[in-house]
mmCIF file of C-alpha atoms in Angstrom:
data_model
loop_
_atom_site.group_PDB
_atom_site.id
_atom_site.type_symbol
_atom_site.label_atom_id
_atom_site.label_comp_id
_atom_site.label_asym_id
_atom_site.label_seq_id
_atom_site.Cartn_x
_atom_site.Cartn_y
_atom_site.Cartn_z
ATOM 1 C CA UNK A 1 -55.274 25.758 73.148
ATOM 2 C CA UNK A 2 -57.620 23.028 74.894
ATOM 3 C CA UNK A 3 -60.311 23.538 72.103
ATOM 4 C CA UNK A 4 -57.848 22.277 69.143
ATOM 5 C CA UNK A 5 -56.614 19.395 71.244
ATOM 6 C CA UNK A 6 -60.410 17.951 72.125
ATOM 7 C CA UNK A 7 -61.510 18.281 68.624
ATOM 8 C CA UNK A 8 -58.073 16.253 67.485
ATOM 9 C CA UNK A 9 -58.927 14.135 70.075
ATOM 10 C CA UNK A 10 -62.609 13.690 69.164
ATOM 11 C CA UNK A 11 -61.563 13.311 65.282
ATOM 12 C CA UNK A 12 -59.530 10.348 66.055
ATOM 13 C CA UNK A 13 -61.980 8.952 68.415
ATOM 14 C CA UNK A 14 -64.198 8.751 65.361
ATOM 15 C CA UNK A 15 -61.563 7.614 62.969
ATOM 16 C CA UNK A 16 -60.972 4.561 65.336
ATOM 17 C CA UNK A 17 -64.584 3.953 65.600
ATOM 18 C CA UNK A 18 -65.174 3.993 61.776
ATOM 19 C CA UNK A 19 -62.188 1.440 61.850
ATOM 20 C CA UNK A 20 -63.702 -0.702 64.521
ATOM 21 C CA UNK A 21 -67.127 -0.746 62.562
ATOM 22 C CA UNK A 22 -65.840 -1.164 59.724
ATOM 23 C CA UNK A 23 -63.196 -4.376 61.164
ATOM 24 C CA UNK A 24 -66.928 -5.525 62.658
ATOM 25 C CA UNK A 25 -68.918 -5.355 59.511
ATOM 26 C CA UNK A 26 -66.187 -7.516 57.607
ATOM 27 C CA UNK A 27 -66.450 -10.139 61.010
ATOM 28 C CA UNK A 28 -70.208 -9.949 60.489
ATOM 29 C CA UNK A 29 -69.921 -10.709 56.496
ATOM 30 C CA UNK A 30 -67.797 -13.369 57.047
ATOM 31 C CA UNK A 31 -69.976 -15.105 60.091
ATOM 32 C CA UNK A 32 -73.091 -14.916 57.652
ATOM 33 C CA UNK A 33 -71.456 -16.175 54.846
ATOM 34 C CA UNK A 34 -70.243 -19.136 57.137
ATOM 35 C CA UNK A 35 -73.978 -19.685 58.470
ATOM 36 C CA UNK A 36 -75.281 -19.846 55.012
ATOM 37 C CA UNK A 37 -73.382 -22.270 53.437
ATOM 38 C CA UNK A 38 -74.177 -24.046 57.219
ATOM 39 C CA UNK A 39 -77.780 -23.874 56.460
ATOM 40 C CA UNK A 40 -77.832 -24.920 53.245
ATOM 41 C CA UNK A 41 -75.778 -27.988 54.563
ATOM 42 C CA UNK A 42 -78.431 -28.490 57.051
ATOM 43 C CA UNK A 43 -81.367 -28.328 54.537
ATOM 44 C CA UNK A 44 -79.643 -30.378 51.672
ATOM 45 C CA UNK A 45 -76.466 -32.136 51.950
ATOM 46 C CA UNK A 46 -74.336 -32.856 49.098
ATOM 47 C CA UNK A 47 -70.693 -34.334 48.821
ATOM 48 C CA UNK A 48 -69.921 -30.878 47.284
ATOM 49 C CA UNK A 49 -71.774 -28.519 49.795
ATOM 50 C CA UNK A 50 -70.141 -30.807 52.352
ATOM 51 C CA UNK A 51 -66.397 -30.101 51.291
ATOM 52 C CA UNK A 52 -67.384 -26.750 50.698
ATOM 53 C CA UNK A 53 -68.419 -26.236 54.453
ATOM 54 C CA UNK A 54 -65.921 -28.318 56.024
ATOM 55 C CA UNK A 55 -62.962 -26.007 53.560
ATOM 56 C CA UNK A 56 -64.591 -22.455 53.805
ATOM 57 C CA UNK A 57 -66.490 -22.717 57.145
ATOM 58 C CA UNK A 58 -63.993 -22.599 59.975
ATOM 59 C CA UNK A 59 -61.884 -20.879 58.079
ATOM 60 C CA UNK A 60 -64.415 -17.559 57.509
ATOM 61 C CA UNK A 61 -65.538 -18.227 61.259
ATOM 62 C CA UNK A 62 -61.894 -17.644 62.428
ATOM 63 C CA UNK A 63 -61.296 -14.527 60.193
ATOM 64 C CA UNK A 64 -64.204 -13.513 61.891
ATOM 65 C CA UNK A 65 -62.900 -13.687 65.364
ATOM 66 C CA UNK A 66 -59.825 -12.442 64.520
ATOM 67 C CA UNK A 67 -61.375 -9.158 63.134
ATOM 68 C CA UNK A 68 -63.038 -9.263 66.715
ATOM 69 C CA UNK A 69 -59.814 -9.761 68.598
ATOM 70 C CA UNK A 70 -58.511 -6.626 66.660
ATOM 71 C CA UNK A 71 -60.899 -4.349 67.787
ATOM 72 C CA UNK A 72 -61.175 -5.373 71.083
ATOM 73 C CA UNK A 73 -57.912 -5.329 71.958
ATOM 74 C CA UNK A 74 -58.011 -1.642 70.199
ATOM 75 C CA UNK A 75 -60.605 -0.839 72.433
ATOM 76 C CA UNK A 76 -58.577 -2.143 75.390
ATOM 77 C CA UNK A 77 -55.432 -0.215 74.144
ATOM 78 C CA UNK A 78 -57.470 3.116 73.572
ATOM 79 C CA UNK A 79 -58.631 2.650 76.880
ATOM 80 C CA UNK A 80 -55.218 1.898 78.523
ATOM 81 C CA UNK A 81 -56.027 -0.948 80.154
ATOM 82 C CA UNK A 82 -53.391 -3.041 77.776
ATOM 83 C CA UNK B 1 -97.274 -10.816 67.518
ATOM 84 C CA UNK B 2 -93.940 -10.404 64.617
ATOM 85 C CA UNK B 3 -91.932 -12.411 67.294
ATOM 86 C CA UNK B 4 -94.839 -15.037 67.494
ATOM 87 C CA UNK B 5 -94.722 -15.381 63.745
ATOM 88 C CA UNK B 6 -91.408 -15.701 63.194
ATOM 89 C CA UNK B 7 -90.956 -17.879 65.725
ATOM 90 C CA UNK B 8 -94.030 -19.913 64.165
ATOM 91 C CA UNK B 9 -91.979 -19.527 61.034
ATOM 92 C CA UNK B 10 -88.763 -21.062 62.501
ATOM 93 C CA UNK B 11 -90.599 -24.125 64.133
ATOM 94 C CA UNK B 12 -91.724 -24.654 60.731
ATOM 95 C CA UNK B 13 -88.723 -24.980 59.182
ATOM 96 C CA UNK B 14 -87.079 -26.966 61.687
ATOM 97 C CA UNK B 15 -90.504 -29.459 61.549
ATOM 98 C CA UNK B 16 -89.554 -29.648 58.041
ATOM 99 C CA UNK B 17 -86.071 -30.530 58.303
ATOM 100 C CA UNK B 18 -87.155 -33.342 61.052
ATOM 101 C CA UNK B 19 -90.123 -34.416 58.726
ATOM 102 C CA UNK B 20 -87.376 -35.436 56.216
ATOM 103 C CA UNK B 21 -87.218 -39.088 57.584
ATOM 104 C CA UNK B 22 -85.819 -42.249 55.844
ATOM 105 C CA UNK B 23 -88.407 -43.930 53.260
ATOM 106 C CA UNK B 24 -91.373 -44.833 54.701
ATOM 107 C CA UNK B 25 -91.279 -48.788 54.737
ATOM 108 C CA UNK B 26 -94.684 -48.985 56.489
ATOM 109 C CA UNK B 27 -92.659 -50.554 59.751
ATOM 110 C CA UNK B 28 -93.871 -48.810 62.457
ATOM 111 C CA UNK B 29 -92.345 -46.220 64.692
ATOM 112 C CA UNK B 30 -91.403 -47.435 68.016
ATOM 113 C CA UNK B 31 -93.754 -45.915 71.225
ATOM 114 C CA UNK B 32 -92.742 -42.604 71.708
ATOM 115 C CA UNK B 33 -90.769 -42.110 68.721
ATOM 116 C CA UNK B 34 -89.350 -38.457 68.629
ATOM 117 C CA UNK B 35 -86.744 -39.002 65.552
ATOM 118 C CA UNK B 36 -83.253 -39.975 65.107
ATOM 119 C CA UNK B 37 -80.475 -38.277 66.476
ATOM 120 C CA UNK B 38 -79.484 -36.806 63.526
ATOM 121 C CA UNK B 39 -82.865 -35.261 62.317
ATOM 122 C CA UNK B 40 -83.313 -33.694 65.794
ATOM 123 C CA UNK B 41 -78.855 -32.158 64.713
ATOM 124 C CA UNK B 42 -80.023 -30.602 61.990
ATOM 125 C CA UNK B 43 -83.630 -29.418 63.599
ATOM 126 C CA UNK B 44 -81.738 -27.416 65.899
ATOM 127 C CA UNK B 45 -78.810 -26.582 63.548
ATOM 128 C CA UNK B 46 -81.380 -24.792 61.318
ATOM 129 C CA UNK B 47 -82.709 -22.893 64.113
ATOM 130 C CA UNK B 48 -79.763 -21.794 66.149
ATOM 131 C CA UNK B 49 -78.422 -20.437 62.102
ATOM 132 C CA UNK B 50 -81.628 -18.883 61.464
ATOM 133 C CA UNK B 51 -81.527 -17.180 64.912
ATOM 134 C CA UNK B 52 -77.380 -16.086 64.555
ATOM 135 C CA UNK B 53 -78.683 -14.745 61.159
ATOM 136 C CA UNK B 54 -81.465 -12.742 62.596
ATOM 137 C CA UNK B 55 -78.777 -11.232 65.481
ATOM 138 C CA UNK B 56 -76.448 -10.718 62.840
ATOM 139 C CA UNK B 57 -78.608 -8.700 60.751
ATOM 140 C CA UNK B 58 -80.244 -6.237 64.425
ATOM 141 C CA UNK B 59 -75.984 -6.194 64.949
ATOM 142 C CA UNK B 60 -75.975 -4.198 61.765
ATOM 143 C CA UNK B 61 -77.934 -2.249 61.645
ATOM 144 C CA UNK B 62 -77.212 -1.305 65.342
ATOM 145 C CA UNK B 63 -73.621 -0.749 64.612
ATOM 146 C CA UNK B 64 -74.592 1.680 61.566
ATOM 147 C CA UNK B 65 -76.998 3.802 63.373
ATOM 148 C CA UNK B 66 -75.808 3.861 66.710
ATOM 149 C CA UNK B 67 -71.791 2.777 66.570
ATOM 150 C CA UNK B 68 -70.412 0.227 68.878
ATOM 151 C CA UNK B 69 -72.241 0.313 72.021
ATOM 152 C CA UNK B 70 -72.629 -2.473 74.807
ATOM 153 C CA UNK B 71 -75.678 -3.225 73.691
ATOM 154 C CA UNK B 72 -74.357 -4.163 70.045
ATOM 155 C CA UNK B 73 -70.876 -5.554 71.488
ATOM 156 C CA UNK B 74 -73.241 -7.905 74.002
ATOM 157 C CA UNK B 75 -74.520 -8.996 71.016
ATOM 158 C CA UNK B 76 -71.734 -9.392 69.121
ATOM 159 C CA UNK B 77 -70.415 -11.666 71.331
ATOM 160 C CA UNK B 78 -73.257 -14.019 71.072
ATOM 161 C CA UNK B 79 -73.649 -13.913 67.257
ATOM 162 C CA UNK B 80 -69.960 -14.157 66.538
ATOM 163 C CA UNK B 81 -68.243 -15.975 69.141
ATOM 164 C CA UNK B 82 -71.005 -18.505 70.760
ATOM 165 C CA UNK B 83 -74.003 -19.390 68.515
ATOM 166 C CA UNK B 84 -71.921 -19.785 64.793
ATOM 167 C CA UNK B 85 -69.371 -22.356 67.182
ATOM 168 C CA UNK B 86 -72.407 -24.017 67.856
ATOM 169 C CA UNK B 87 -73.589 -24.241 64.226
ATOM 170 C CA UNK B 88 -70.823 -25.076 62.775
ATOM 171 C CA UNK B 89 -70.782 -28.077 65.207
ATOM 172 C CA UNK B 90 -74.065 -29.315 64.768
ATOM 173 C CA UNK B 91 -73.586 -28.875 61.235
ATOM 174 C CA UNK B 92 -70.596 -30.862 60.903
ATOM 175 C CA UNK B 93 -72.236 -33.971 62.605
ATOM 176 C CA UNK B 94 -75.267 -33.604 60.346
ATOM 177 C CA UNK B 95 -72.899 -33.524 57.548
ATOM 178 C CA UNK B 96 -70.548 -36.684 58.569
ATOM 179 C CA UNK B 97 -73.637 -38.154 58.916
ATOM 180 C CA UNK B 98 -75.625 -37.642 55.976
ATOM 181 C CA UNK B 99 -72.369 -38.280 53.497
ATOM 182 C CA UNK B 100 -72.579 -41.829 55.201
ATOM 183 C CA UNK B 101 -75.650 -42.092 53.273
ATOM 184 C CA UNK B 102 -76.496 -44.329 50.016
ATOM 185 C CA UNK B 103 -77.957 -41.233 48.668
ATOM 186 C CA UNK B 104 -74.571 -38.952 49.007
ATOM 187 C CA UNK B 105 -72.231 -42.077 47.445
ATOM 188 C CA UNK B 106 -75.134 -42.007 44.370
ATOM 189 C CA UNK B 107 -75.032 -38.180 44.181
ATOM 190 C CA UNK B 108 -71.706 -38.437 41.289
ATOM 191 C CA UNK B 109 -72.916 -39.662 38.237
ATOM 192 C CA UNK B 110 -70.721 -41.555 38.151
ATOM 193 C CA UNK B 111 -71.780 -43.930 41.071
ATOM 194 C CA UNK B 112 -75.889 -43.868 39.853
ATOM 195 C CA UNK B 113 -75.335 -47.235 37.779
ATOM 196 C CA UNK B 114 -73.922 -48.731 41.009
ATOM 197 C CA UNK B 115 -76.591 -47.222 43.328
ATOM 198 C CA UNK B 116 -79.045 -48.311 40.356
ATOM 199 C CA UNK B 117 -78.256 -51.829 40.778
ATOM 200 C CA UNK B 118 -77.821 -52.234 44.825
ATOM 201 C CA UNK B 119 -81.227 -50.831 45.155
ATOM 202 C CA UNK B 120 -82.727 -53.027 42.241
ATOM 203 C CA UNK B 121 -84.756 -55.949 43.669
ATOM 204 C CA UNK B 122 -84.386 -58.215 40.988
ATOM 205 C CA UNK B 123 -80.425 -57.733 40.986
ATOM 206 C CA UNK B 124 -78.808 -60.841 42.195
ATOM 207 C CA UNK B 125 -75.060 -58.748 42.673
ATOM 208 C CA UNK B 126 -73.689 -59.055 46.550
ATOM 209 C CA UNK B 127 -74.880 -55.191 47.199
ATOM 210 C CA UNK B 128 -78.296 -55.732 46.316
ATOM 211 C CA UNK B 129 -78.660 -59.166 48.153
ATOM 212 C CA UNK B 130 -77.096 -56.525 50.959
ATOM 213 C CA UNK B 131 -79.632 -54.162 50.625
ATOM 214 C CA UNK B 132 -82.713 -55.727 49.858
ATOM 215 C CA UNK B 133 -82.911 -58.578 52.531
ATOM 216 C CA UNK B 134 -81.744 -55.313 54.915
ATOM 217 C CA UNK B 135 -78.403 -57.221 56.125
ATOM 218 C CA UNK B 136 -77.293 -53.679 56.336
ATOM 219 C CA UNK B 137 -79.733 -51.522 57.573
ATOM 220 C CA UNK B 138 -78.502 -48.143 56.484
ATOM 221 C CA UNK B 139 -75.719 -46.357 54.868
ATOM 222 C CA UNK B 140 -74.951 -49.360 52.955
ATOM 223 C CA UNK B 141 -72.231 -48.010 50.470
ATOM 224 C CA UNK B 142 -69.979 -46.937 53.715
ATOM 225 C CA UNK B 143 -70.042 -50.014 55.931
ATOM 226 C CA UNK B 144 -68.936 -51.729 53.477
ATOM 227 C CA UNK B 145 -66.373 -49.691 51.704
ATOM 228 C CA UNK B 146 -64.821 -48.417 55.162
ATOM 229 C CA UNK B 147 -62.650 -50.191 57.536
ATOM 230 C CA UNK B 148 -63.479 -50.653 61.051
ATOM 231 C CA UNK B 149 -62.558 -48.411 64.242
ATOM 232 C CA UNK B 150 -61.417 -44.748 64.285
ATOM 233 C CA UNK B 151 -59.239 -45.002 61.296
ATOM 234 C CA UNK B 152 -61.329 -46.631 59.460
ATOM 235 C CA UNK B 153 -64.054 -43.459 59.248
ATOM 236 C CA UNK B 154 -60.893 -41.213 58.997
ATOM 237 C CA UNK B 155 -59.502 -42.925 56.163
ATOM 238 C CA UNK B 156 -63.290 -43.139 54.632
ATOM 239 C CA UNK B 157 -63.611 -39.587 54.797
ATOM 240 C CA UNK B 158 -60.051 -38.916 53.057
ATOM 241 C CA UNK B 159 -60.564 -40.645 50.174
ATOM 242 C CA UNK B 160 -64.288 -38.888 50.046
ATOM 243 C CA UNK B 161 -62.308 -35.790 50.110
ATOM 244 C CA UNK B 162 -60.242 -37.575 46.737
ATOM 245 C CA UNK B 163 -63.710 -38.363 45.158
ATOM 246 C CA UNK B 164 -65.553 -35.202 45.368
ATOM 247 C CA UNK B 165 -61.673 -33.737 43.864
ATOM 248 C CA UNK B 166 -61.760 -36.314 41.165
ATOM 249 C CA UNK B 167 -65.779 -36.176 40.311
ATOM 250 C CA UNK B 168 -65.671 -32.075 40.503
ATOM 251 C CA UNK B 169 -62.883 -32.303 37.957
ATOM 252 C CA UNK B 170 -64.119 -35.463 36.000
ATOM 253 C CA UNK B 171 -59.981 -36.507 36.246
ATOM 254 C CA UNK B 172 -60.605 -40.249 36.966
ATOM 255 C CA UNK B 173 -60.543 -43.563 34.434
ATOM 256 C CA UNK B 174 -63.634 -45.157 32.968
ATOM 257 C CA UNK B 175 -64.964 -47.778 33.953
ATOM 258 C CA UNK B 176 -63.997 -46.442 37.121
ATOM 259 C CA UNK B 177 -62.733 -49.433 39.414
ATOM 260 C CA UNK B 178 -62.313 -49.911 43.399
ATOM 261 C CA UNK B 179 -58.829 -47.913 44.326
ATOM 262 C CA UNK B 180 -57.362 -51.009 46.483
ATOM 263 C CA UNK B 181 -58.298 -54.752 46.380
ATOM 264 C CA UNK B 182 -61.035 -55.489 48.416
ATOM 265 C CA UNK B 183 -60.394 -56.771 52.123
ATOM 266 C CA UNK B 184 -62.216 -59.188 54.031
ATOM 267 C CA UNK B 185 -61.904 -57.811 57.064
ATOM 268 C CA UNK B 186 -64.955 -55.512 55.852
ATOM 269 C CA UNK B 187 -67.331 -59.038 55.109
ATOM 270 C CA UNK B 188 -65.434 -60.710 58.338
ATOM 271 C CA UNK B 189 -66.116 -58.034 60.952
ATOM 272 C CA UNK B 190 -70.023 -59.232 60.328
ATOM 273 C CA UNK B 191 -70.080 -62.787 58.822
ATOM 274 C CA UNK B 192 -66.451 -64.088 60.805
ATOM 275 C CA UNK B 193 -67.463 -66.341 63.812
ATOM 276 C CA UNK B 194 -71.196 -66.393 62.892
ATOM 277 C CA UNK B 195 -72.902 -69.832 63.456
ATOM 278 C CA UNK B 196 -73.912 -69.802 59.549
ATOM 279 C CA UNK B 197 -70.874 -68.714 58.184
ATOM 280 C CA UNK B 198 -69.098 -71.511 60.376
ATOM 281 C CA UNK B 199 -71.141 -74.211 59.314
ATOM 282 C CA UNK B 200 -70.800 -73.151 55.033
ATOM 283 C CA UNK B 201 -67.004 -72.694 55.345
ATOM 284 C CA UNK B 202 -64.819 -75.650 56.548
ATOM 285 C CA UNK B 203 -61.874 -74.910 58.565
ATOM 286 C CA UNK B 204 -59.113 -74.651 56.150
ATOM 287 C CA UNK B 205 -61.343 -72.290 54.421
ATOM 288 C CA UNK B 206 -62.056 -70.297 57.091
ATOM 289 C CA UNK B 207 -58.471 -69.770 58.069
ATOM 290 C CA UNK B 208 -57.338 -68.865 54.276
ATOM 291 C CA UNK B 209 -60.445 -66.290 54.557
ATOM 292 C CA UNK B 210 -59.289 -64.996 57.912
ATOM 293 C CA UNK B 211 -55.782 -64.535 56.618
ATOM 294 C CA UNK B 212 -56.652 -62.843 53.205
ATOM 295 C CA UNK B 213 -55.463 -65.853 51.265
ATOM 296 C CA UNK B 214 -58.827 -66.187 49.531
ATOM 297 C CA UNK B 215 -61.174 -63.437 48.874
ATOM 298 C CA UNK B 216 -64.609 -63.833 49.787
ATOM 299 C CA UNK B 217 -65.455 -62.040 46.410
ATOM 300 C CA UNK B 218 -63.976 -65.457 44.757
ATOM 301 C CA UNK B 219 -67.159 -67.256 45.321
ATOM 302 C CA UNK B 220 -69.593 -64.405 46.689
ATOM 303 C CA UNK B 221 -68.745 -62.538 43.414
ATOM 304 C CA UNK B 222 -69.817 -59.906 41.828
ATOM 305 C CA UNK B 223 -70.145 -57.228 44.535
ATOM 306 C CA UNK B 224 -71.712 -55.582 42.340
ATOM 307 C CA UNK B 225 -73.248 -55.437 38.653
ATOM 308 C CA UNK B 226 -73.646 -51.588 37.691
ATOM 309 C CA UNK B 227 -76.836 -50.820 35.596
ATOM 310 C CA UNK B 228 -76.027 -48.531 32.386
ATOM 311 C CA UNK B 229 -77.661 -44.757 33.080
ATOM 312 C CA UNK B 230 -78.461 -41.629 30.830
ATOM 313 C CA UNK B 231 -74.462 -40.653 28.958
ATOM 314 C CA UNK B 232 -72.770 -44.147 30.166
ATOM 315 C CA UNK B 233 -75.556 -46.002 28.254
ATOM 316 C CA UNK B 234 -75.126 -43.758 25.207
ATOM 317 C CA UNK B 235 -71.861 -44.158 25.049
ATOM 318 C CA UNK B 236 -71.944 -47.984 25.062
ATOM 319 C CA UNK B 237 -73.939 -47.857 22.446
#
């Protein structure tokens, strides 16, 4: 009976940790699509790469940490400590 | 020795960025000039992105061969959560600082007559007199087309906000014209109490100038006389 249950167990252990890779490659995207338009503000500065930053910028950094948040507090709930 | 170059690399580009210094005048630097405040911003702006982007990329590829481990969550931390706050930071003060610039007012096409003019020496308009005797010494558009104080830069950057809007989607009237009369709080906060200005103005003057009776563009007129460029001087033809 104990076999079935660890491989269920195991299964969804990898499930979760596609999910959280997955939730951390979208945080990633979104962090290095904030940096470039950052960089390209800090090579050349225009009034329209200026607005751009200063709309899209904080905005794609705080999707970012929220996809972080998620999996962490996953993490913390699959390891009962929330 | 791939660390060494791409840190070689990286010092490069970030000399680069520094090297891109005001026009060269021929006054010379003061002793132990290291740059301005704002060059060594966006020196160390470049870097610190350059760097996140280099973590973000070993994250990656971490996270797709090995899964998250402490290693890659260690690292996540730093290249989502620390170094991108601290980019975004530095380049938001490189950017209020650099759209303070004559060069980011004469970026719309619409402004390059204007921009044309204040930077012509042989133009006898207000802005040029400005500019050429180096009354203002930099970012001469926006000290004198922003109020004073906090609220004044606010309000500046607002209605930068409005002309990027209106220039992006070309929705504004030709000839375009200054969106609120002029104050003279903007030529006061300079000229008002100086011992030259006092001595050209006489009192009752002075006191029809400090309440916005008169405008100083009444005799110091025009501010400015924008020179015809590329589709505006076809089209006055």
């Amino acid at each position: 009976m104990s076999e079935p249950v660890e491989a269920g167990n195991a299964r969804g252990a990898a499930v979760a940790d596609r999910g959280a890779v997955t939730l951390i490659r979208l945080a990633i995207l979104s962090t290095a699509l904030a940096l470039v338009i950052g960089l390209t503000l800090l090579f050349q500065e225009t009034p329209l790469v200026f607005t751009a930053f200063m709309v899209l910028g904080p905005g794609l950094l705080a999707l970012a940490f929220l996809l972080l948040g998620i999996v962490i507090l996953r993490e913390l709930r699959s390891n009962k400590i929330l | 020795m791939k660390a060494l170059a791409g840190a070689t690399a990286l010092f490069s580009f970030s000399a680069l960025a520094l090297a891109q210094a005001h026009p060269d005048l021929g006054v010379p630097e003061p002793h132990g000039w290291i740059g301005t405040t704002n060059q060594w911003i966006q020196g160390v702006g470049i870097i610190f992105a350059v760097v996140n982007l280099v973590l973000l990329a070993v994250v990656w590829r971490l996270v797709r061969r090995r899964g998250v481990t402490s290693v890659s969550k260690a690292l996540l931390f730093g290249s989502i959560l620390v170094l991108p706050v601290m980019v975004v930071f530095l380049a938001t003060a490189h950017g209020m600082q650099e759209s303070m610039t004559v060069d980011a007012c004469g970026h719309c096409h619409v402004m390059k007559g204007h921009v044309a003019d204040l930077r012509n020496p042989a133009s006898d308009s207000l802005a040029a007199v400005h500019y050429k005797n180096r009354y203002i010494l930099a970012d001469q558009c926006y000290t004198c087309h922003s109020d004073y104080g906090m609220f004044g830069t606010v309000r500046a950057k607002m209605e930068g906000l409005g002309h990027v809007w209106h220039n992006t989607t070309g929705n504004y009237p030709k000839p375009i014209k200054i969106a609120h009369p002029y104050s003279n709080t903007r030529c006061l906060g300079c000229h008002g109490g100086a011992a030259n200005f006092m001595a050209k103005h006489e009192k009752e003057q002075v006191a029809r100038l400090m309440t916005g009776k008169d405008s100083c563009l009444d005799c110091h007129g025009p501010a400015h006389k924008p020179e015809e460029i590329g589709e505006q001087k076809q089209a006055s033809k």
